[in-house]
Structure formats: C-alpha cells, structure tokens
Short mmCIF file of N, CA and C in Angstrom, two decimals:
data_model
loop_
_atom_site.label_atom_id
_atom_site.label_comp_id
_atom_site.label_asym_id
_atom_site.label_seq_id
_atom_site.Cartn_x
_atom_site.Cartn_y
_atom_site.Cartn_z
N UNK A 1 -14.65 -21.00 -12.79
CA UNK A 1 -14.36 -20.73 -14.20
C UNK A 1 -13.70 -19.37 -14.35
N UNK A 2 -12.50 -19.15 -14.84
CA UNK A 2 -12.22 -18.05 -15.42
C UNK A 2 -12.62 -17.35 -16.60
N UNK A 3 -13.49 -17.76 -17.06
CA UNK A 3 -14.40 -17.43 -18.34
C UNK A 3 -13.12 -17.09 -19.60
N UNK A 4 -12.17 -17.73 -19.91
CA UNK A 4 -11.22 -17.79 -20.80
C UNK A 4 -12.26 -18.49 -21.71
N UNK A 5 -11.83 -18.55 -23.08
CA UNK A 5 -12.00 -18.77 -24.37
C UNK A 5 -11.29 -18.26 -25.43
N UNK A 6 -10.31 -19.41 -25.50
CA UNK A 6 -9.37 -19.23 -26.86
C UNK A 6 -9.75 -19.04 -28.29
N UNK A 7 -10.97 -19.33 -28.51
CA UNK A 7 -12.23 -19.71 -29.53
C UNK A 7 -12.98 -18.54 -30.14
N UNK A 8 -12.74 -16.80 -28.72
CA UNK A 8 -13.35 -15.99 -29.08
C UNK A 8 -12.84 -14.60 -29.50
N UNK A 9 -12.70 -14.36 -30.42
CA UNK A 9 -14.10 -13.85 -31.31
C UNK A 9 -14.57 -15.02 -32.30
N UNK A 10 -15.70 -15.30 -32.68
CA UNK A 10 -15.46 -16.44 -33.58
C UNK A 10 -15.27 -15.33 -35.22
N UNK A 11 -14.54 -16.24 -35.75
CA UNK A 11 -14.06 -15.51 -36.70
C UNK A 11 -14.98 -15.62 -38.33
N UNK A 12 -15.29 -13.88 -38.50
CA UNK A 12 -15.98 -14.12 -39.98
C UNK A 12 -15.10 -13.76 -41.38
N UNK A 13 -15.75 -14.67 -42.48
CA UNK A 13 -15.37 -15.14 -43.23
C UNK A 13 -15.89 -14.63 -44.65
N UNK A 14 -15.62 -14.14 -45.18
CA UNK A 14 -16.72 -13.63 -46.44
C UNK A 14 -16.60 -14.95 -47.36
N UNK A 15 -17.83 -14.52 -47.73
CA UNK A 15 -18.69 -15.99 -48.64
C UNK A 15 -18.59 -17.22 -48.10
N UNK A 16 -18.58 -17.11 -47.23
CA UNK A 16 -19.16 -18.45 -46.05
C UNK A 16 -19.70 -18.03 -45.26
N UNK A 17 -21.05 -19.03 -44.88
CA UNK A 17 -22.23 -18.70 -43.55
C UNK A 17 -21.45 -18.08 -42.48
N UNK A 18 -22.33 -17.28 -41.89
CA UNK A 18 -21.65 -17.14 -40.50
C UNK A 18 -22.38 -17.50 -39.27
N UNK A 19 -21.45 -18.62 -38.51
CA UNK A 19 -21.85 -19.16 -37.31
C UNK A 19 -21.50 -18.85 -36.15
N UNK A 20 -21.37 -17.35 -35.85
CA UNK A 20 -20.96 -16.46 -34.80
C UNK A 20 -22.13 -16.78 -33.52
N UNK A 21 -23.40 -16.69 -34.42
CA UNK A 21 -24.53 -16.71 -33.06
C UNK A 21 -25.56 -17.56 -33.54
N UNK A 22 -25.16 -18.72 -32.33
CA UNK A 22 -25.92 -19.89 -32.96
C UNK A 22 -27.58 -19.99 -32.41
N UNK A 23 -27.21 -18.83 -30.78
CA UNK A 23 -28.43 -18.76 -30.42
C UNK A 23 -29.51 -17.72 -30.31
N UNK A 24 -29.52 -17.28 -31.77
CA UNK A 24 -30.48 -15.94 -32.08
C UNK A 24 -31.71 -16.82 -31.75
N UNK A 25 -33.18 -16.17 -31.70
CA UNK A 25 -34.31 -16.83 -31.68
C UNK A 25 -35.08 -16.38 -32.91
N UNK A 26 -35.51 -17.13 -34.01
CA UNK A 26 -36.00 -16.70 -35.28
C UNK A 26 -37.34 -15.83 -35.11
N UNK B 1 -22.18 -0.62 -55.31
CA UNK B 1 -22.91 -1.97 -54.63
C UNK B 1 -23.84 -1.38 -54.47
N UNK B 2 -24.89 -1.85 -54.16
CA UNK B 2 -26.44 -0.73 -53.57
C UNK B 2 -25.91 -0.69 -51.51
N UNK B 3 -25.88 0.08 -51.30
CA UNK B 3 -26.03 0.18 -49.89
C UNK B 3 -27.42 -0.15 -48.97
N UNK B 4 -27.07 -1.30 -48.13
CA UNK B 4 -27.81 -1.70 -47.31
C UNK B 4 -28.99 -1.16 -46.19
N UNK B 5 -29.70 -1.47 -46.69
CA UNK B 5 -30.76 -0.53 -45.77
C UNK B 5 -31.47 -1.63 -44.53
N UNK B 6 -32.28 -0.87 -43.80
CA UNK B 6 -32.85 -1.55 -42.59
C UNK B 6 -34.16 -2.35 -42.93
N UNK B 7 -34.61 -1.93 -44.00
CA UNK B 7 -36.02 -2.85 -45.05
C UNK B 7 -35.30 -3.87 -45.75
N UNK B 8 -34.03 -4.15 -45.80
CA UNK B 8 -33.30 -4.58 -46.90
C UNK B 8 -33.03 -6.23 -45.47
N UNK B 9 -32.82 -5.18 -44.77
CA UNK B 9 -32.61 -6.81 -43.58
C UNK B 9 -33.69 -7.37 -42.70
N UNK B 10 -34.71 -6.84 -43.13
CA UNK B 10 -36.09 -7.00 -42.01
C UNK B 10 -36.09 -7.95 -42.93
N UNK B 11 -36.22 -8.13 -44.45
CA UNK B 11 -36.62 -9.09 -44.87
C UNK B 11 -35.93 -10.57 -45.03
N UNK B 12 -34.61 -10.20 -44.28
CA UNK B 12 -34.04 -11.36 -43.83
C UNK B 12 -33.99 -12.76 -42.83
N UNK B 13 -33.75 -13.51 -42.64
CA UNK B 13 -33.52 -14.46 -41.39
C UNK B 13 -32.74 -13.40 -40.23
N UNK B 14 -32.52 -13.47 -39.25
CA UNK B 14 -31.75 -12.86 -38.06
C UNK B 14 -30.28 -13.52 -38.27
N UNK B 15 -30.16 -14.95 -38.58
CA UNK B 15 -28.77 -15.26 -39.14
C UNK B 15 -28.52 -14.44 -40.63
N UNK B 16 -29.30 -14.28 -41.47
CA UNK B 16 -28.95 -14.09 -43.22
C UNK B 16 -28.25 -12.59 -42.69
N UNK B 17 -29.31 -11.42 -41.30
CA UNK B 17 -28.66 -10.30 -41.42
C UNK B 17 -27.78 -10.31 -41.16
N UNK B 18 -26.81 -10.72 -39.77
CA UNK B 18 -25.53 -10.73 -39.33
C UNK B 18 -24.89 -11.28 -40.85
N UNK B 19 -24.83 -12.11 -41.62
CA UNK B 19 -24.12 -12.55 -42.96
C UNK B 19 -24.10 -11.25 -43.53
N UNK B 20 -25.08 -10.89 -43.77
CA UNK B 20 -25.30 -9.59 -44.58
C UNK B 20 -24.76 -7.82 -44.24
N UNK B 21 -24.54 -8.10 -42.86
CA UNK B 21 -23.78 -7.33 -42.63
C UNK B 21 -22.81 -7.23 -42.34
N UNK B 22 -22.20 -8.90 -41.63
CA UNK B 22 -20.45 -9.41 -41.82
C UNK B 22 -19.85 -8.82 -43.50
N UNK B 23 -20.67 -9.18 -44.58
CA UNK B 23 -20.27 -9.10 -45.87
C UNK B 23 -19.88 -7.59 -45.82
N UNK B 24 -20.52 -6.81 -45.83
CA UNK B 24 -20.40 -5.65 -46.18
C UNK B 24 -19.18 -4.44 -44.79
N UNK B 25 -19.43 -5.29 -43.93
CA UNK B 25 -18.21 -4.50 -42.82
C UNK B 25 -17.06 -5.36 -43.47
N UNK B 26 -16.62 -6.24 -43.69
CA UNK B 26 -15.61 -7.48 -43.75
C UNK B 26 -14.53 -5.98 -44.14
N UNK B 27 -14.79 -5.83 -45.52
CA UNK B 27 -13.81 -4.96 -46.29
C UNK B 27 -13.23 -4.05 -45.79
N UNK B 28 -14.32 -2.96 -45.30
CA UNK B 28 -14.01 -1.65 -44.84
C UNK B 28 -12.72 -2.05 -43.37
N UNK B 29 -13.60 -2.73 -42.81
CA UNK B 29 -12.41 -3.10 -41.02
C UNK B 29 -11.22 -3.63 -42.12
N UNK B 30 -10.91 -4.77 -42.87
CA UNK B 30 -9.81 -4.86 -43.80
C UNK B 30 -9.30 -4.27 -44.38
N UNK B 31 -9.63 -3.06 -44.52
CA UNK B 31 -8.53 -1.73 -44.52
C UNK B 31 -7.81 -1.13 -43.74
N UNK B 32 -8.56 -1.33 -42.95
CA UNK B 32 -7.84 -0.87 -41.17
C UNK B 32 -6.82 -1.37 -40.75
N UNK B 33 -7.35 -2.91 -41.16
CA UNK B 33 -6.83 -3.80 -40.35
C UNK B 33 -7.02 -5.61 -40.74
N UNK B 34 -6.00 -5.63 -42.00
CA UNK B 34 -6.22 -6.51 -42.45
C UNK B 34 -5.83 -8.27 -41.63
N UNK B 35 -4.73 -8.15 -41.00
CA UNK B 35 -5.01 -9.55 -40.46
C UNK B 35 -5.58 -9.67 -39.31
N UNK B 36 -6.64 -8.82 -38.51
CA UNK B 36 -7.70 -9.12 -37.71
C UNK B 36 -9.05 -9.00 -38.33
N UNK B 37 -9.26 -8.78 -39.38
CA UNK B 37 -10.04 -8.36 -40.09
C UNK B 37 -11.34 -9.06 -39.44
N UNK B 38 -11.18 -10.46 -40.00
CA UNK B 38 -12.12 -11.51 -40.27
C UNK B 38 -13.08 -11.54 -37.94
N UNK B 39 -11.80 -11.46 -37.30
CA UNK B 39 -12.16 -11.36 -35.82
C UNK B 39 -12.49 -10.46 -35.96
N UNK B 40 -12.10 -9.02 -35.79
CA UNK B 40 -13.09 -8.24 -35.96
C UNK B 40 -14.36 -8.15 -36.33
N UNK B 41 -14.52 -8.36 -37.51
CA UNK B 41 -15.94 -8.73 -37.67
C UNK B 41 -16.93 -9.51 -37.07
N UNK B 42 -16.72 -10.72 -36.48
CA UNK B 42 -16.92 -11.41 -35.55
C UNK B 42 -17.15 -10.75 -34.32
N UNK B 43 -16.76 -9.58 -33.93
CA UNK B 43 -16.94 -9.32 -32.46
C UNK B 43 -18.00 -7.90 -32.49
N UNK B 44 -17.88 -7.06 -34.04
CA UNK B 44 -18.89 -6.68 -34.55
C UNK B 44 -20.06 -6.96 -34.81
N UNK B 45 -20.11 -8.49 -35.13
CA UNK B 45 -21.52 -8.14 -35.78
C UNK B 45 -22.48 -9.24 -34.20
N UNK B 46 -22.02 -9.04 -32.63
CA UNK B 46 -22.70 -8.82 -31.63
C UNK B 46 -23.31 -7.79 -31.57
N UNK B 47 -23.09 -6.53 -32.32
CA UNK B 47 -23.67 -5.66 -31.87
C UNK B 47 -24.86 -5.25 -32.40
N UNK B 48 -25.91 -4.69 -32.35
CA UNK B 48 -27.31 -4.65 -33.15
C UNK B 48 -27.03 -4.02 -34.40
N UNK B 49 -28.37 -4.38 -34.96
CA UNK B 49 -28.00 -4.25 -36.21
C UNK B 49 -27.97 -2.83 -36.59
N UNK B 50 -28.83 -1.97 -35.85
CA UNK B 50 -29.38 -0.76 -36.15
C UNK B 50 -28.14 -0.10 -36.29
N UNK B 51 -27.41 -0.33 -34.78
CA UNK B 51 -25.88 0.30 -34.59
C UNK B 51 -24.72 0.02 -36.09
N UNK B 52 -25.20 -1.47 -36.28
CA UNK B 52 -24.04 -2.02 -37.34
C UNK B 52 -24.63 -0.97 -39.13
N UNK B 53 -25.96 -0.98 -39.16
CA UNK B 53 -26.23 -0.12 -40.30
C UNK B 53 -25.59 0.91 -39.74
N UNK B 54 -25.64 1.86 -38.66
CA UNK B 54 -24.88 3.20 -38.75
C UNK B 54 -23.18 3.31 -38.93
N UNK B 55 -23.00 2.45 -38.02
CA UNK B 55 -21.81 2.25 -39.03
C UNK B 55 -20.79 2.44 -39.89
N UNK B 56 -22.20 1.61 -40.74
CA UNK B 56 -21.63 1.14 -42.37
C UNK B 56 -21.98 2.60 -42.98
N UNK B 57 -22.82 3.32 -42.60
CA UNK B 57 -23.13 4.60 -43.11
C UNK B 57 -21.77 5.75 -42.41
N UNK B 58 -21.35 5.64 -41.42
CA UNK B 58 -20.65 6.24 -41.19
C UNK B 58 -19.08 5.90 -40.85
N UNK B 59 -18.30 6.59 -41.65
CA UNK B 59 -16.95 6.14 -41.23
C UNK B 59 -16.29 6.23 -39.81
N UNK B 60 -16.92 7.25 -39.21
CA UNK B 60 -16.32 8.11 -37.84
C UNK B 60 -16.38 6.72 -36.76
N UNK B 61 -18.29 6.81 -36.92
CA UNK B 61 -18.67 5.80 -36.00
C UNK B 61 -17.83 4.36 -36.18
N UNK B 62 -17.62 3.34 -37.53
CA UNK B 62 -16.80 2.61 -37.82
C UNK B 62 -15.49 2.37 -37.42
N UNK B 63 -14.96 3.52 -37.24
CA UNK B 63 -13.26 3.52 -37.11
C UNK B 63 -13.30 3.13 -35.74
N UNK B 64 -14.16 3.93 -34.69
CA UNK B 64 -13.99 4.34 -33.46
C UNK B 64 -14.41 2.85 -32.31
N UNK B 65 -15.53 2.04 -33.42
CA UNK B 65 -16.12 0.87 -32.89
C UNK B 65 -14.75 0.01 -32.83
N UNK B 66 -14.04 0.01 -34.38
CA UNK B 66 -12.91 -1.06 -34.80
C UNK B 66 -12.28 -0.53 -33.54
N UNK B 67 -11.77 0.01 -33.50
CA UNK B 67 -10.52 0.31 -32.26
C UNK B 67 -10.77 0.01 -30.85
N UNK B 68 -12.24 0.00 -30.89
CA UNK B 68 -12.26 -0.64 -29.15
C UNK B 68 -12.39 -2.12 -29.72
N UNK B 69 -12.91 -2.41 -30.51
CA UNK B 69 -12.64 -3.98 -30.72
C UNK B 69 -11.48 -4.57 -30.95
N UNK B 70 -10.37 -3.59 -31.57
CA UNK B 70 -9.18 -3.94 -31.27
C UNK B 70 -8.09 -4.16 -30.28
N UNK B 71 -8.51 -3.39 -29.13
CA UNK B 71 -8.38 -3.28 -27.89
C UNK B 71 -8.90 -4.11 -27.08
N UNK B 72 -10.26 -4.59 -27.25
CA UNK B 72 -10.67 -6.11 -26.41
C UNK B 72 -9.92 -6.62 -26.85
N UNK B 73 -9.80 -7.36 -28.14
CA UNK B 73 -9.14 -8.41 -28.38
C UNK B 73 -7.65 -8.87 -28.57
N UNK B 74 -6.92 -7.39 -28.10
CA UNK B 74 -5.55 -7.34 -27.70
C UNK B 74 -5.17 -8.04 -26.00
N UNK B 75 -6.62 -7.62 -25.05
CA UNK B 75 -6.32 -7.36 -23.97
C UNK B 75 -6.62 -9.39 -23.87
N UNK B 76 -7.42 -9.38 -25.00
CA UNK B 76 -7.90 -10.71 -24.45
C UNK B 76 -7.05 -11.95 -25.08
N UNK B 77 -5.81 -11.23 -25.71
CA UNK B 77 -4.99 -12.47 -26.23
C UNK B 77 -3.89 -12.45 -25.61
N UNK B 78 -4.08 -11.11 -24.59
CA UNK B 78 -2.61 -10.67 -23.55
C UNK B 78 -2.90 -11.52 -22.58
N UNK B 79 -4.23 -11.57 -22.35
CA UNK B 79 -4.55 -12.57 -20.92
C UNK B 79 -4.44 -14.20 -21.27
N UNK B 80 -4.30 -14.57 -22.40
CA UNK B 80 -4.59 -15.99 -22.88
C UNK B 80 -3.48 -16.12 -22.74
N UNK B 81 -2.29 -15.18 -23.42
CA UNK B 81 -0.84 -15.32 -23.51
C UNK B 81 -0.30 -15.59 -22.15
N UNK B 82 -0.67 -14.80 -21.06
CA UNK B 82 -0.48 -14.97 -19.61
C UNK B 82 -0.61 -15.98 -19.14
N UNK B 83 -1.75 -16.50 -19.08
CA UNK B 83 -2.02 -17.77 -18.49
C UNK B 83 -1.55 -19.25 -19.10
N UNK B 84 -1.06 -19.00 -20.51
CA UNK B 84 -0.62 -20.10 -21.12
C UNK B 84 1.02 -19.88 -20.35
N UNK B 85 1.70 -18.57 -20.13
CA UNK B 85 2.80 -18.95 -19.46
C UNK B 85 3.03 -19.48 -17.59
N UNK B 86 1.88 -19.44 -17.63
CA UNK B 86 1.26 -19.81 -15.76
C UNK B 86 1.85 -18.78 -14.73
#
C-alpha cells in the first residue's frame, strides 16, 4: 500500500455534522 | 458570539466537540484561506481539543498551525498529482 488517499482531508462544512472521525470512542 | 470554553465542550458528545469547534475555526482559517478553508478544517480539528481551544484564543498559534496544514496538504496533492501522471 502506498497509503495514498484522494479522500483526505475529509472536508468540513459549516452547518452540517461533521464526519471527519467516525472512530472517536464515546 | 460568546467564546468557547473547555466546560462549554466537556459537556458535549466527542463528535458535537469537533462540530463545535469546526464551527468556530471554519471562519477565521476562511480568511486566510478561503478555498481550502473547509479542508483545512478537516485536518484541524485531528488535533486535540485543548490545542484547538488555544488556538481559537490565539491568533499567532492559529496562523502558524494553518500554514503547516497548508503545506501537508499541498505536498499531499503534489504526490496524488504525481502518481496520477505515472
């Protein structure tokens, strides 16, 4: 794997959720 | 606006804070740097929160974060650009 990702940064958005980090632990 | 405090996000979800502090960086980096703005922020708000409140409290620290994040994400669309030409 070249660890490429076209996808990243995920991009934020004002006044919409942000789904940057899907795997926080609550 | 009332400025964001660290009691202000404890009482949040761990997703609501990153929202809550995407909201409030969004603008300021969109002065900087308006059509990376939204990525920017995105590559900001990895970073803790404690760091992301200082920050927002400080312009110095702010400017200096944006610019290395502008710099990853130059280097990392130079390398995408690369490899898409093989």
């Amino acid at each position: 794997s070249n660890g490429s990702n076209i996808n990243w940064p995920p991009e934020f958005r004002p006044g919409e959720p942000w789904k940057g980090l899907q795997n926080i632990d609550p | 606006q009332v400025p964001l405090t660290a009691s202000m996000l404890a009482a949040a979800l761990p997703q609501e804070q990153k929202q809550m502090l995407g909201e409030r960086l969004y603008p300021l980096i969109q002065d900087m740097h308006p059509t990376l703005a939204g990525k920017i922020t995105g590559m900001l708000l990895e970073i803790d929160n404690s760091e992301l409140l200082h920050m927002l409290e400080s312009q110095e620290s702010l400017h200096s974060k944006v610019e290395e994040a502008v710099a990853v994400l130059q280097a990392h669309q130079a390398k995408d650009t690369a490899q898409k030409k093989g």
